[in-house]
PDB file of C-alpha atoms in Angstrom:
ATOM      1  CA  UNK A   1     108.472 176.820 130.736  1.00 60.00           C
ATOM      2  CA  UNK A   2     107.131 174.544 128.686  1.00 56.00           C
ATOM      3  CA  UNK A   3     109.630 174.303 126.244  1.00 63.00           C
ATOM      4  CA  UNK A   4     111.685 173.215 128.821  1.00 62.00           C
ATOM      5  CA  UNK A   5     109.209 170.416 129.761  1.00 65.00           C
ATOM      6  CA  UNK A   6     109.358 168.997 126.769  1.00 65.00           C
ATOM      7  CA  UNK A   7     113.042 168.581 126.970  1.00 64.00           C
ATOM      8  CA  UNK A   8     113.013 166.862 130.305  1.00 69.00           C
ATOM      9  CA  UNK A   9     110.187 164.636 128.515  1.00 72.00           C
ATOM     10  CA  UNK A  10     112.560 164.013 125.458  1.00 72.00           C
ATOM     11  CA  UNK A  11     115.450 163.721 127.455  1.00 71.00           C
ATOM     12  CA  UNK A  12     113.762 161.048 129.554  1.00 68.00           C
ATOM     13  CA  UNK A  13     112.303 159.194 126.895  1.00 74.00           C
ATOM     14  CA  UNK A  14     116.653 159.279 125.324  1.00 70.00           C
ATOM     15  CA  UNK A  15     117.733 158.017 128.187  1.00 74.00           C
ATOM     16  CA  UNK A  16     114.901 154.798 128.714  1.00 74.00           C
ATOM     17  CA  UNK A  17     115.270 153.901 124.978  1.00 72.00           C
ATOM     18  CA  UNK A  18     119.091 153.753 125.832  1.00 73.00           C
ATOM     19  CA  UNK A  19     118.096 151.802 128.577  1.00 70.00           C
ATOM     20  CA  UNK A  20     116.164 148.977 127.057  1.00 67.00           C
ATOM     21  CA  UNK A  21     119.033 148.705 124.018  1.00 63.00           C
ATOM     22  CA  UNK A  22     121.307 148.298 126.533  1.00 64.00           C
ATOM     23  CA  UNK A  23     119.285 145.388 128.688  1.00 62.00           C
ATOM     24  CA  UNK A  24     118.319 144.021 124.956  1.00 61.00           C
ATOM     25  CA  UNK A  25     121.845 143.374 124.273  1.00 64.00           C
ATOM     26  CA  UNK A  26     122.748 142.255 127.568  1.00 53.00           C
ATOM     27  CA  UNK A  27     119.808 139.674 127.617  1.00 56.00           C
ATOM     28  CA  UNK A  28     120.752 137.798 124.149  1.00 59.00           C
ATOM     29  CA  UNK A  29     124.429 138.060 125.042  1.00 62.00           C
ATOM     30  CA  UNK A  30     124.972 136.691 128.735  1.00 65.00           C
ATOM     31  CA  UNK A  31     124.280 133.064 129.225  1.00 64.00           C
ATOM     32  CA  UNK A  32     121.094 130.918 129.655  1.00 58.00           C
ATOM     33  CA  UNK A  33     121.481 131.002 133.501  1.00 59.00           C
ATOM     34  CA  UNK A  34     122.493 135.106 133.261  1.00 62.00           C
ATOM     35  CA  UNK A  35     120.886 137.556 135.557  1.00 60.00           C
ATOM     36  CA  UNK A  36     118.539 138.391 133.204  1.00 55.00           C
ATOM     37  CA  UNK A  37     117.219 135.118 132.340  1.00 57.00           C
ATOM     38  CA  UNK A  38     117.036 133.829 136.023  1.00 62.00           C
ATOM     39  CA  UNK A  39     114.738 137.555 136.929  1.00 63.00           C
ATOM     40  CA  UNK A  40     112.660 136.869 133.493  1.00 58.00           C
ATOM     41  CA  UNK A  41     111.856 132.862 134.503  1.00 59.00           C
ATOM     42  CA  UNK A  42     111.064 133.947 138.317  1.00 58.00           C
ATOM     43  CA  UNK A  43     108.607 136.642 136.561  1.00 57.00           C
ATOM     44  CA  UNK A  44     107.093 133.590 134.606  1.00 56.00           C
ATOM     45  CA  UNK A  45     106.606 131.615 137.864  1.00 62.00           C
ATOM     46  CA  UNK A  46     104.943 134.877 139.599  1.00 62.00           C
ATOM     47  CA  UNK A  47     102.737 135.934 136.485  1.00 58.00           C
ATOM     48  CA  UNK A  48     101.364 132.348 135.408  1.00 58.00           C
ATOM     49  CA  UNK A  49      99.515 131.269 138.333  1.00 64.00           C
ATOM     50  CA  UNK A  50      97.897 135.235 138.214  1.00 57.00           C
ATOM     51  CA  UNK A  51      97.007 134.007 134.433  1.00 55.00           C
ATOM     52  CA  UNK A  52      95.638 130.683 135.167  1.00 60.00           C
ATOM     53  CA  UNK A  53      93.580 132.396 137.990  1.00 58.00           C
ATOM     54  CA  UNK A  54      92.481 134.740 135.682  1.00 57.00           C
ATOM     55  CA  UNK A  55      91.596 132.177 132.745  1.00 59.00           C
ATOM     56  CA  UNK A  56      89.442 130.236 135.418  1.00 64.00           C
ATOM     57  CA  UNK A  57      87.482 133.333 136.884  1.00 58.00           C
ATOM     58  CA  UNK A  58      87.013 134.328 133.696  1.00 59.00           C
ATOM     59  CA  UNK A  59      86.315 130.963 131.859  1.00 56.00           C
ATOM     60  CA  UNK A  60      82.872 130.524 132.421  1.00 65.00           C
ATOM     61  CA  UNK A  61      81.685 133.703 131.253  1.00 59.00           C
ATOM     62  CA  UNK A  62      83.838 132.976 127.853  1.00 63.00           C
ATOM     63  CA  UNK A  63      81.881 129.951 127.713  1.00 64.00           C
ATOM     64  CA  UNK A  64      78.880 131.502 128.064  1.00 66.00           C
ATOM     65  CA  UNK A  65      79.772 134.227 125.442  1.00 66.00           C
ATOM     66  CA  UNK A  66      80.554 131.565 123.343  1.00 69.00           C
ATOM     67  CA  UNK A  67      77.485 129.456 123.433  1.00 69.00           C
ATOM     68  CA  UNK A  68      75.176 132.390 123.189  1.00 71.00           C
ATOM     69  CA  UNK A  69      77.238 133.237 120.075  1.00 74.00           C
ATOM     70  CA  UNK A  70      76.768 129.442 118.957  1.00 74.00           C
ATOM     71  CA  UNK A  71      72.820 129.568 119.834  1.00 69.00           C
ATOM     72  CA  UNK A  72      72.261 132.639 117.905  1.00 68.00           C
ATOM     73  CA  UNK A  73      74.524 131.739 114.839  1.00 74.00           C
ATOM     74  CA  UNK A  74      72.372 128.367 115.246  1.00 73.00           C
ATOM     75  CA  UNK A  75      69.128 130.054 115.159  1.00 72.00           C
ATOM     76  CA  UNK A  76      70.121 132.143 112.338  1.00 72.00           C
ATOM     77  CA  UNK A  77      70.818 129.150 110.065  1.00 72.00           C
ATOM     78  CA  UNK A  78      67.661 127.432 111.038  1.00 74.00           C
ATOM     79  CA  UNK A  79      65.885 130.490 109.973  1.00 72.00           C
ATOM     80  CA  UNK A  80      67.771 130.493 106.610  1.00 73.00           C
ATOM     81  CA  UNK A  81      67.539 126.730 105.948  1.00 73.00           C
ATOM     82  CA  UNK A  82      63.648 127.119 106.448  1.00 75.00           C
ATOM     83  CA  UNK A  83      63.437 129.447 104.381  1.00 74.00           C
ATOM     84  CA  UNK A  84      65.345 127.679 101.700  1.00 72.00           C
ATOM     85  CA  UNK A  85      62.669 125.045 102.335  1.00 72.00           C
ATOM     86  CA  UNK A  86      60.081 126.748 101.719  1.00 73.00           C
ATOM     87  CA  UNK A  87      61.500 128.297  98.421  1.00 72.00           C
ATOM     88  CA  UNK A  88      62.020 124.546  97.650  1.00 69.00           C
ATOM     89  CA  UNK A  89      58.450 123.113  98.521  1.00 71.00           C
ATOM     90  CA  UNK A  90      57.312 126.145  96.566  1.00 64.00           C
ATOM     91  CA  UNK A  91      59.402 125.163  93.648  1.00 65.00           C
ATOM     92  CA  UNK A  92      58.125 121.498  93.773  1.00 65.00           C
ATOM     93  CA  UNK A  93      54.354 122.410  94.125  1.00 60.00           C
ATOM     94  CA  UNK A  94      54.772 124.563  90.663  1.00 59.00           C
ATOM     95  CA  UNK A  95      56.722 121.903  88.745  1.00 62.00           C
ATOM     96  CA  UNK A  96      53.893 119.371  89.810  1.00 62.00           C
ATOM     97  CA  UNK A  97      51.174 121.468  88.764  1.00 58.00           C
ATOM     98  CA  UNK A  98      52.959 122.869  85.540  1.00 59.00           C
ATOM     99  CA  UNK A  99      53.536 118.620  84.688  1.00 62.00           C
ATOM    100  CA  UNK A 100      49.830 118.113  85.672  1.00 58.00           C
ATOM    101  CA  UNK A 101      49.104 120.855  83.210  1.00 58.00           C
ATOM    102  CA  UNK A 102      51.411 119.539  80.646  1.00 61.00           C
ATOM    103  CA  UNK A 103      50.229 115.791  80.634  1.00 61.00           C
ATOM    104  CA  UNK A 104      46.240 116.534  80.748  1.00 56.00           C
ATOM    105  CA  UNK A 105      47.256 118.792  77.676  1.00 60.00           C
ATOM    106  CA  UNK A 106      48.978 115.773  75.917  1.00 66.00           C
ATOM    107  CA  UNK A 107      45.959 113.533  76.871  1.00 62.00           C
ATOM    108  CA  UNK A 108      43.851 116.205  74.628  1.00 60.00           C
ATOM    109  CA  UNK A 109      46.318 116.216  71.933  1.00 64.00           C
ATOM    110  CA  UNK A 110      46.102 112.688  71.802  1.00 66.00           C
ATOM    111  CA  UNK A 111      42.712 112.675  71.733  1.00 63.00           C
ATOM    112  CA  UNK A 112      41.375 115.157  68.969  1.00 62.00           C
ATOM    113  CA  UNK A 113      44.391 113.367  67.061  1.00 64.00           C
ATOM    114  CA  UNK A 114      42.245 109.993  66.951  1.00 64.00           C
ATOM    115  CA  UNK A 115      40.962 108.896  63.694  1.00 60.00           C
ATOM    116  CA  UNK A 116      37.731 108.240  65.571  1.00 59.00           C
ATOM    117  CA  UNK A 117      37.605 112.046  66.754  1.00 63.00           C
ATOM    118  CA  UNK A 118      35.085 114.181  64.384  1.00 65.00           C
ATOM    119  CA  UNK A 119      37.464 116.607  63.157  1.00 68.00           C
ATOM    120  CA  UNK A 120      34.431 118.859  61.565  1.00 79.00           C
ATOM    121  CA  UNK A 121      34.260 120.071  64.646  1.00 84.00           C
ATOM    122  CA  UNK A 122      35.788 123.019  66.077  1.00 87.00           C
ATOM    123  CA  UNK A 123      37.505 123.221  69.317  1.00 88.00           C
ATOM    124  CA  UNK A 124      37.754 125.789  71.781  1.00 92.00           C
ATOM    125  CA  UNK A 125      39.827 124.853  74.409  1.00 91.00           C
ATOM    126  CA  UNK A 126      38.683 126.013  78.052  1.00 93.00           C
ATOM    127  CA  UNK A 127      39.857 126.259  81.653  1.00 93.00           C
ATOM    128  CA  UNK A 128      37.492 125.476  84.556  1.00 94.00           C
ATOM    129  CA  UNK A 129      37.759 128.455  86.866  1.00 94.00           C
ATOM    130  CA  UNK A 130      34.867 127.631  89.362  1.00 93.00           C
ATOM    131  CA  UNK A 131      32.489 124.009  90.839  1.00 90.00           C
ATOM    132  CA  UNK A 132      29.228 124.118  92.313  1.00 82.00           C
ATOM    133  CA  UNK A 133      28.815 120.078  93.136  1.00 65.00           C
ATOM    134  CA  UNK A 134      27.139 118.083  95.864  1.00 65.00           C
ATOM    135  CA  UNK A 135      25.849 114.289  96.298  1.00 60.00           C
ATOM    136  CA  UNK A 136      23.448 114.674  93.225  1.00 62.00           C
ATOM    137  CA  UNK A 137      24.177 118.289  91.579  1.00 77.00           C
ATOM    138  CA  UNK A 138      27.504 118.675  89.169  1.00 89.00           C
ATOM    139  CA  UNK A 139      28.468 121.302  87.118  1.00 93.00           C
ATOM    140  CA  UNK A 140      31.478 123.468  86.676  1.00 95.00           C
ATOM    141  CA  UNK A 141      32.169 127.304  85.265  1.00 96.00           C
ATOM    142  CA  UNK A 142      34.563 127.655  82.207  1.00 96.00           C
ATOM    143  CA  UNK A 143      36.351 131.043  80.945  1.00 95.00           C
ATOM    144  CA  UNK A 144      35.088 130.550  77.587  1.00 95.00           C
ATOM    145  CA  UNK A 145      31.832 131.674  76.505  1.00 95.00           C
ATOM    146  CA  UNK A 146      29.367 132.999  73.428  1.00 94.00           C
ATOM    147  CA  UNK A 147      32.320 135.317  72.637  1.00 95.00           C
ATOM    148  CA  UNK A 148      34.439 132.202  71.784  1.00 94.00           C
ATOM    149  CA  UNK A 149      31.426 130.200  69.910  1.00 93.00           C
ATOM    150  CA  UNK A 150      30.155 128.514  73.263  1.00 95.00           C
ATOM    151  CA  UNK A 151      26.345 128.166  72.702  1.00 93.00           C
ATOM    152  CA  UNK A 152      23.766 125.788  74.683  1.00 93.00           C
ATOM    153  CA  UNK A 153      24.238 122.297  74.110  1.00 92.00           C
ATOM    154  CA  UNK A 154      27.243 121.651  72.621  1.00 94.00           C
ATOM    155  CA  UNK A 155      29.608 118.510  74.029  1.00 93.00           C
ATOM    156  CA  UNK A 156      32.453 119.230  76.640  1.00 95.00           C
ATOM    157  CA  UNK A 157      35.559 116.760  76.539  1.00 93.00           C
ATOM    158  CA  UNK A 158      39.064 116.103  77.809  1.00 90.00           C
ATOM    159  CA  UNK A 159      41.692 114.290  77.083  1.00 85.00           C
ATOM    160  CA  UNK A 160      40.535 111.050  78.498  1.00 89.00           C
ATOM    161  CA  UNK A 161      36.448 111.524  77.279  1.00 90.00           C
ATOM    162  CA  UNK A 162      33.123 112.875  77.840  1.00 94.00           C
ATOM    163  CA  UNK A 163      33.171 115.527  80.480  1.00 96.00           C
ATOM    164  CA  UNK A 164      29.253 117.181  79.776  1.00 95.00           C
ATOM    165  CA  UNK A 165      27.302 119.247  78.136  1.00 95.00           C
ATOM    166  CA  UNK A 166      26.930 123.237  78.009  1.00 96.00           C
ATOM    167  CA  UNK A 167      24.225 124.406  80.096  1.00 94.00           C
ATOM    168  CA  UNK A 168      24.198 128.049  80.142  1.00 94.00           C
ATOM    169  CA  UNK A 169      26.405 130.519  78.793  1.00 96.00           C
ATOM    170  CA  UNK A 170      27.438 134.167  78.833  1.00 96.00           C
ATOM    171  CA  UNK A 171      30.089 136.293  77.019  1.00 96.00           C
ATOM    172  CA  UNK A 172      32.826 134.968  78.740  1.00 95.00           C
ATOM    173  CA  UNK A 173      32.479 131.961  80.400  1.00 96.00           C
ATOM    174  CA  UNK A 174      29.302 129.278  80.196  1.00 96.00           C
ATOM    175  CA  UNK A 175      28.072 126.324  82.666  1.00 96.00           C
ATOM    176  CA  UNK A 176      29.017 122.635  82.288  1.00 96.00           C
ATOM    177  CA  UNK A 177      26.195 120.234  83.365  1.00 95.00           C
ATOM    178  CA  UNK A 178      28.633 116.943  83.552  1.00 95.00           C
ATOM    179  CA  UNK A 179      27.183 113.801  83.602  1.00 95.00           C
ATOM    180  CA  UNK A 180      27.781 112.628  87.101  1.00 93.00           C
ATOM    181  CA  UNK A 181      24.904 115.227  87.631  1.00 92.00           C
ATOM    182  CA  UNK A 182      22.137 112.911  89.150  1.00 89.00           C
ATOM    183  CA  UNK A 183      19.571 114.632  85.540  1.00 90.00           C
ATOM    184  CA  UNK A 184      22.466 114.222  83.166  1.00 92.00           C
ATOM    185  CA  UNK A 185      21.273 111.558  80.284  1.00 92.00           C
ATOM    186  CA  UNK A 186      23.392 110.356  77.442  1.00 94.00           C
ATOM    187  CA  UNK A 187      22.399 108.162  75.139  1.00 94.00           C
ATOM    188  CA  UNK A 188      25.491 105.644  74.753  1.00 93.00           C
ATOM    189  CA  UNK A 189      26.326 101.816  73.396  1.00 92.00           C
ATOM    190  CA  UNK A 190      29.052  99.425  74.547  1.00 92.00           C
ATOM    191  CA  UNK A 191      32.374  98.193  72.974  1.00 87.00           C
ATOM    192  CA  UNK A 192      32.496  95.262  71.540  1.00 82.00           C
ATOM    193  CA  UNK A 193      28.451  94.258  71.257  1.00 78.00           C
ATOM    194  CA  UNK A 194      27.266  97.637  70.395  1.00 79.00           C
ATOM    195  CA  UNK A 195      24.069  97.337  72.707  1.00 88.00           C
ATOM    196  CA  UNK A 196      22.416 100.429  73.310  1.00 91.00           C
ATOM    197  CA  UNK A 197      21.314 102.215  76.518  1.00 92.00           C
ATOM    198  CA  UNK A 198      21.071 105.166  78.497  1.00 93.00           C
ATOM    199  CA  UNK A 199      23.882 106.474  81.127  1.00 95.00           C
ATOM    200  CA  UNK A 200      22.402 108.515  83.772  1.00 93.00           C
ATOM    201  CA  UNK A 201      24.440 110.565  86.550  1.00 90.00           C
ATOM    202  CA  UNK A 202      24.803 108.288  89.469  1.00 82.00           C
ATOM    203  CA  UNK A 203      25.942 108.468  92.913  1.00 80.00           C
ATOM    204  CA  UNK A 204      29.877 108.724  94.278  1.00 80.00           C
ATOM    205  CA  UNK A 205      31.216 109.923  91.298  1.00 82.00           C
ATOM    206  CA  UNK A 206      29.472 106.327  89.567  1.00 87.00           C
ATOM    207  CA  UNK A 207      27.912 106.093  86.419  1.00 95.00           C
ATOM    208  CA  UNK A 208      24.614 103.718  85.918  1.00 93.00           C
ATOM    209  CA  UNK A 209      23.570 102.610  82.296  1.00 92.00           C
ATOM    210  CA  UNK A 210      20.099 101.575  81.749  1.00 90.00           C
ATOM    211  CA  UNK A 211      17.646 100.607  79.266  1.00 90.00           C
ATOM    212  CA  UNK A 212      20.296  97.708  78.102  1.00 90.00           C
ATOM    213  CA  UNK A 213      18.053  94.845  76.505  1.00 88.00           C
ATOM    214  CA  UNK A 214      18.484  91.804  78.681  1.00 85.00           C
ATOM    215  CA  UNK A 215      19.853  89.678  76.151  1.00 85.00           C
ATOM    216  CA  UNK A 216      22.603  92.116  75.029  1.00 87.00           C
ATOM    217  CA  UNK A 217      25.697  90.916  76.158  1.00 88.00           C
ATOM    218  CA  UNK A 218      27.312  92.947  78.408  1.00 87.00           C
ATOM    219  CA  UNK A 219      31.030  92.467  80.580  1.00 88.00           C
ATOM    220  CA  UNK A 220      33.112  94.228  82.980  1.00 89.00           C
ATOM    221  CA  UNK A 221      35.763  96.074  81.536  1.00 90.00           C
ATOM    222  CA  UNK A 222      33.580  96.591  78.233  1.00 92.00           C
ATOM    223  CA  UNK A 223      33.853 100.139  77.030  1.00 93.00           C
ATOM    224  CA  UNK A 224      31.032 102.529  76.605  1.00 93.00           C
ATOM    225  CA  UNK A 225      30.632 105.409  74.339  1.00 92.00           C
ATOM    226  CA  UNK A 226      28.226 107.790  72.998  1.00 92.00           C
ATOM    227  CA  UNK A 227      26.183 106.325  70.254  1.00 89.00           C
ATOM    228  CA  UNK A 228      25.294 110.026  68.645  1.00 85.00           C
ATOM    229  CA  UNK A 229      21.635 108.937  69.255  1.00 82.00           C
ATOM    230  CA  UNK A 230      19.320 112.296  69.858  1.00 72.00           C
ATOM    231  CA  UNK A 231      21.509 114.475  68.588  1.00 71.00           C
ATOM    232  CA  UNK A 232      22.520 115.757  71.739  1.00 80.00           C
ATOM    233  CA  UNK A 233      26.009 114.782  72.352  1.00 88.00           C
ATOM    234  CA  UNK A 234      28.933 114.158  69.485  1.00 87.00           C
ATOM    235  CA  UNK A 235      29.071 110.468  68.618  1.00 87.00           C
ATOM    236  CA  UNK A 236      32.111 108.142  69.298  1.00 87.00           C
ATOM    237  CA  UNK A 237      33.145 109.775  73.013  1.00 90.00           C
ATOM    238  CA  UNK A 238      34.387 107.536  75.635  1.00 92.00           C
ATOM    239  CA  UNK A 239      32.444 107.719  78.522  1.00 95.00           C
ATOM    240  CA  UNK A 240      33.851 105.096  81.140  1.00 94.00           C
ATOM    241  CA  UNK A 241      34.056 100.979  81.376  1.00 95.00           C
ATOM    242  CA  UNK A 242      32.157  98.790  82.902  1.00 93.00           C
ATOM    243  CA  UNK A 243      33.041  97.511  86.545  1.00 91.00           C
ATOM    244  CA  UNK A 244      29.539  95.497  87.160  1.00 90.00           C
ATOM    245  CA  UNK A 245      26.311  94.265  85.117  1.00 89.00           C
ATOM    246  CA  UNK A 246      23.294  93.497  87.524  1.00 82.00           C
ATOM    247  CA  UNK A 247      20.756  90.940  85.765  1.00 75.00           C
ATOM    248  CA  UNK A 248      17.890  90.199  87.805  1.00 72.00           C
ATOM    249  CA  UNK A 249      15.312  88.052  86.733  1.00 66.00           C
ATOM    250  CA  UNK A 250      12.843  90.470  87.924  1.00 63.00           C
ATOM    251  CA  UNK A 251      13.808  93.356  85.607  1.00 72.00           C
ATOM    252  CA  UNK A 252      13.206  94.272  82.055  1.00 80.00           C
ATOM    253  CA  UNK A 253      16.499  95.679  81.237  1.00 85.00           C
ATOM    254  CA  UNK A 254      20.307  94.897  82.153  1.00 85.00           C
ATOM    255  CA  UNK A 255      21.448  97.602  84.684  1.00 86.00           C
ATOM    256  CA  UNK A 256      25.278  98.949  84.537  1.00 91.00           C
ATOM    257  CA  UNK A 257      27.513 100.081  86.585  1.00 93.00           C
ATOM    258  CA  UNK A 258      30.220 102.795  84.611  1.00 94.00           C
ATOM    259  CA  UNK A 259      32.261 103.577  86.343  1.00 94.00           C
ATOM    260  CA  UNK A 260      33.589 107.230  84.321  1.00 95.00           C
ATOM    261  CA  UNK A 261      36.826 107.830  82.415  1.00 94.00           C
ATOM    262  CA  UNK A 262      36.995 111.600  83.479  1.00 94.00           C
ATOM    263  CA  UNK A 263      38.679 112.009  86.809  1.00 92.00           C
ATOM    264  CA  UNK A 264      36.447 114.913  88.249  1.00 92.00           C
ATOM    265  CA  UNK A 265      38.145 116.082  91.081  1.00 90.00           C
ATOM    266  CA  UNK A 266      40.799 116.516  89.106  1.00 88.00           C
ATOM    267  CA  UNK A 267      39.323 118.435  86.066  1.00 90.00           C
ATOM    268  CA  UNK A 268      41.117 121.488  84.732  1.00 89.00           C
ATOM    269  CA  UNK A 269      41.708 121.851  80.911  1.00 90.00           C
ATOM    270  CA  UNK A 270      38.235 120.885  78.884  1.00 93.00           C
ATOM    271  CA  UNK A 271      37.434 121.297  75.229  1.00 92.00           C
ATOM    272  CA  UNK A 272      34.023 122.345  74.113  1.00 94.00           C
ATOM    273  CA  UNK A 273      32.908 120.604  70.623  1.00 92.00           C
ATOM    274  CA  UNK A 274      31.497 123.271  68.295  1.00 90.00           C
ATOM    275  CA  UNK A 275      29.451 121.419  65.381  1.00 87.00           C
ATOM    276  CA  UNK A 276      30.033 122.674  61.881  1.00 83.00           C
ATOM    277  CA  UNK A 277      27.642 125.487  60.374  1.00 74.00           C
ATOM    278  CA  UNK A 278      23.879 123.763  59.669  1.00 59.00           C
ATOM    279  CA  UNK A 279      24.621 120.578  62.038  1.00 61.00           C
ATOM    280  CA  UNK A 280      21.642 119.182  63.815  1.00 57.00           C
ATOM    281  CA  UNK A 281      21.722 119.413  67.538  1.00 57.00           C
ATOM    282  CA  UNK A 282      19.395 119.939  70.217  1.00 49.00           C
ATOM    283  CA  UNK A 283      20.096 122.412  72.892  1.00 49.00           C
ATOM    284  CA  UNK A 284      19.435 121.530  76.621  1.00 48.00           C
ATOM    285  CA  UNK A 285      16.671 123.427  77.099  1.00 41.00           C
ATOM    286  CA  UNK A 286      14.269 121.616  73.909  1.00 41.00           C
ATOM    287  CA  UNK A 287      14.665 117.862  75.942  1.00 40.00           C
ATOM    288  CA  UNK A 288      11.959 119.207  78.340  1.00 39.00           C
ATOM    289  CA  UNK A 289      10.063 119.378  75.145  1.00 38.00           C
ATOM    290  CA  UNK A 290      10.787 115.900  73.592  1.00 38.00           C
ATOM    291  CA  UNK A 291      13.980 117.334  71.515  1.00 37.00           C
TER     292      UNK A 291
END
């Protein structure tokens, strides 16, 4: 029985394949206007308004389809390109800081490399790794400390002048009093004239210079340095220029405004001075005791 199914099935199949070679050849060889042409272009004009039916039913879904294909490929590429911005603003904030890094080194190199620089001493370069400053108090953390040579006392410079003085140390890091501190005192002199006074902490980030005598000349713009006097910080360090001499009648002494070479919101990279073995210099906590 079921063999003989599947020879009506193959016989069936025989006969429609000789079917369709037959209407095959027919079609190609009987004219343009042939039976067969004539049924297949009244099949055409049937089908195609079915189609065109179709395509319109069907349209707006297929534009729907297609836009929430579009929004979501959209979204996708936002999503990419912001993260590709953020790589990038990444990327820019580390090559600004690694240039920042680079040029306050070169400003140090430049520095110690001064013929006016006391190369007896030694220099142990530092990073600040903490602040503690407000209106009158200023003084920064460094990650070098007595392990490295850091002792009480000793001057604290950059690359573009006097940053303080150590104030305290440990092992591994030590306190920088700098001299914006309102009790920060440095005995200094100006360039050209060579007057002599004393630069105290001030306020806004301002220096003030006192003591001047009256008759010393003094300018804006004039540069002022440590003088060495007291022992207490290295001499020759640019502190800051002058932006405005007050010279009252009333007063014994010129009064000076400085205003500071050291950028200290910005400070980073320091150096702390360490004098040669047997140098003279007093440690912070002798001044309370005339030192």
């Amino acid at each position: 029985m079921v063999r003989k199914n599947a020879v009506k099935r193959q016989a069936v199949l025989a006969i429609m394949l000789l079917i369709s070679v037959a209407m095959l050849t027919w079609y190609f060889r009987e004219p343009v206007g042939g039976v067969l042409h004539s049924t297949q272009r009244g099949g055409l004009r049937i089908i195609s308004p079915l189609e065109s039916g179709i395509s319109t039913a069907t349209g707006p879904f297929k534009d729907s389809y297609d836009w929430m294909a579009e929004l979501f490929s959209a979204r996708s590429d936002n999503e990419r390109l912001r993260q590709e911005a953020e790589q990038l603003r990444t990327e820019v904030v580390s090559l600004r800081e690694t240039e920042a890094e680079n040029e306050h080194l070169r400003q140090m190199l430049n520095f110690v490399n001064q013929p006016s620089f006391p190369g007896e001493y030694t220099r142990v370069p530092a990073r600040v790794i903490g602040r503690a400053s407000s209106a009158w108090n200023a003084t920064v953390t460094i990650n070098s400390g007595s392990d490295d040579g850091v002792s009480l006392g000793q001057t604290v410079v950059n690359g573009q002048g006097l940053v303080g003085q150590v104030s305290a140390v440990a092992t591994n890091s030590a306190q920088v009093l700098l001299i914006i501190d309102h009790t920060s005192r440095v005995e200094a002199k100006l360039q050209p004239g060579a007057a002599a006074g004393t630069v105290l902490g001030g306020i806004n980030g301002l220096l003030e210079m006192d003591f001047v005598d009256k008759d010393a000349k003094a300018e804006a713009n004039d540069v002022v340095i440590t003088s060495g006097t007291g022992r207490l910080f290295v001499k020759g360090v640019p502190i800051g220029v002058i932006n405005e001499v007050s010279d009252r009648e009333i007063e014994y002494f010129k009064r000076i405004s400085i205003t500071p070479f050291v950028d200290f919101n910005k400070l980073e990279e320091v150096l702390v001075l360490i004098p040669p073995a047997g140098a003279d210099q007093v440690p912070l906590v002798e001044r309370g005791n005339g030192g």
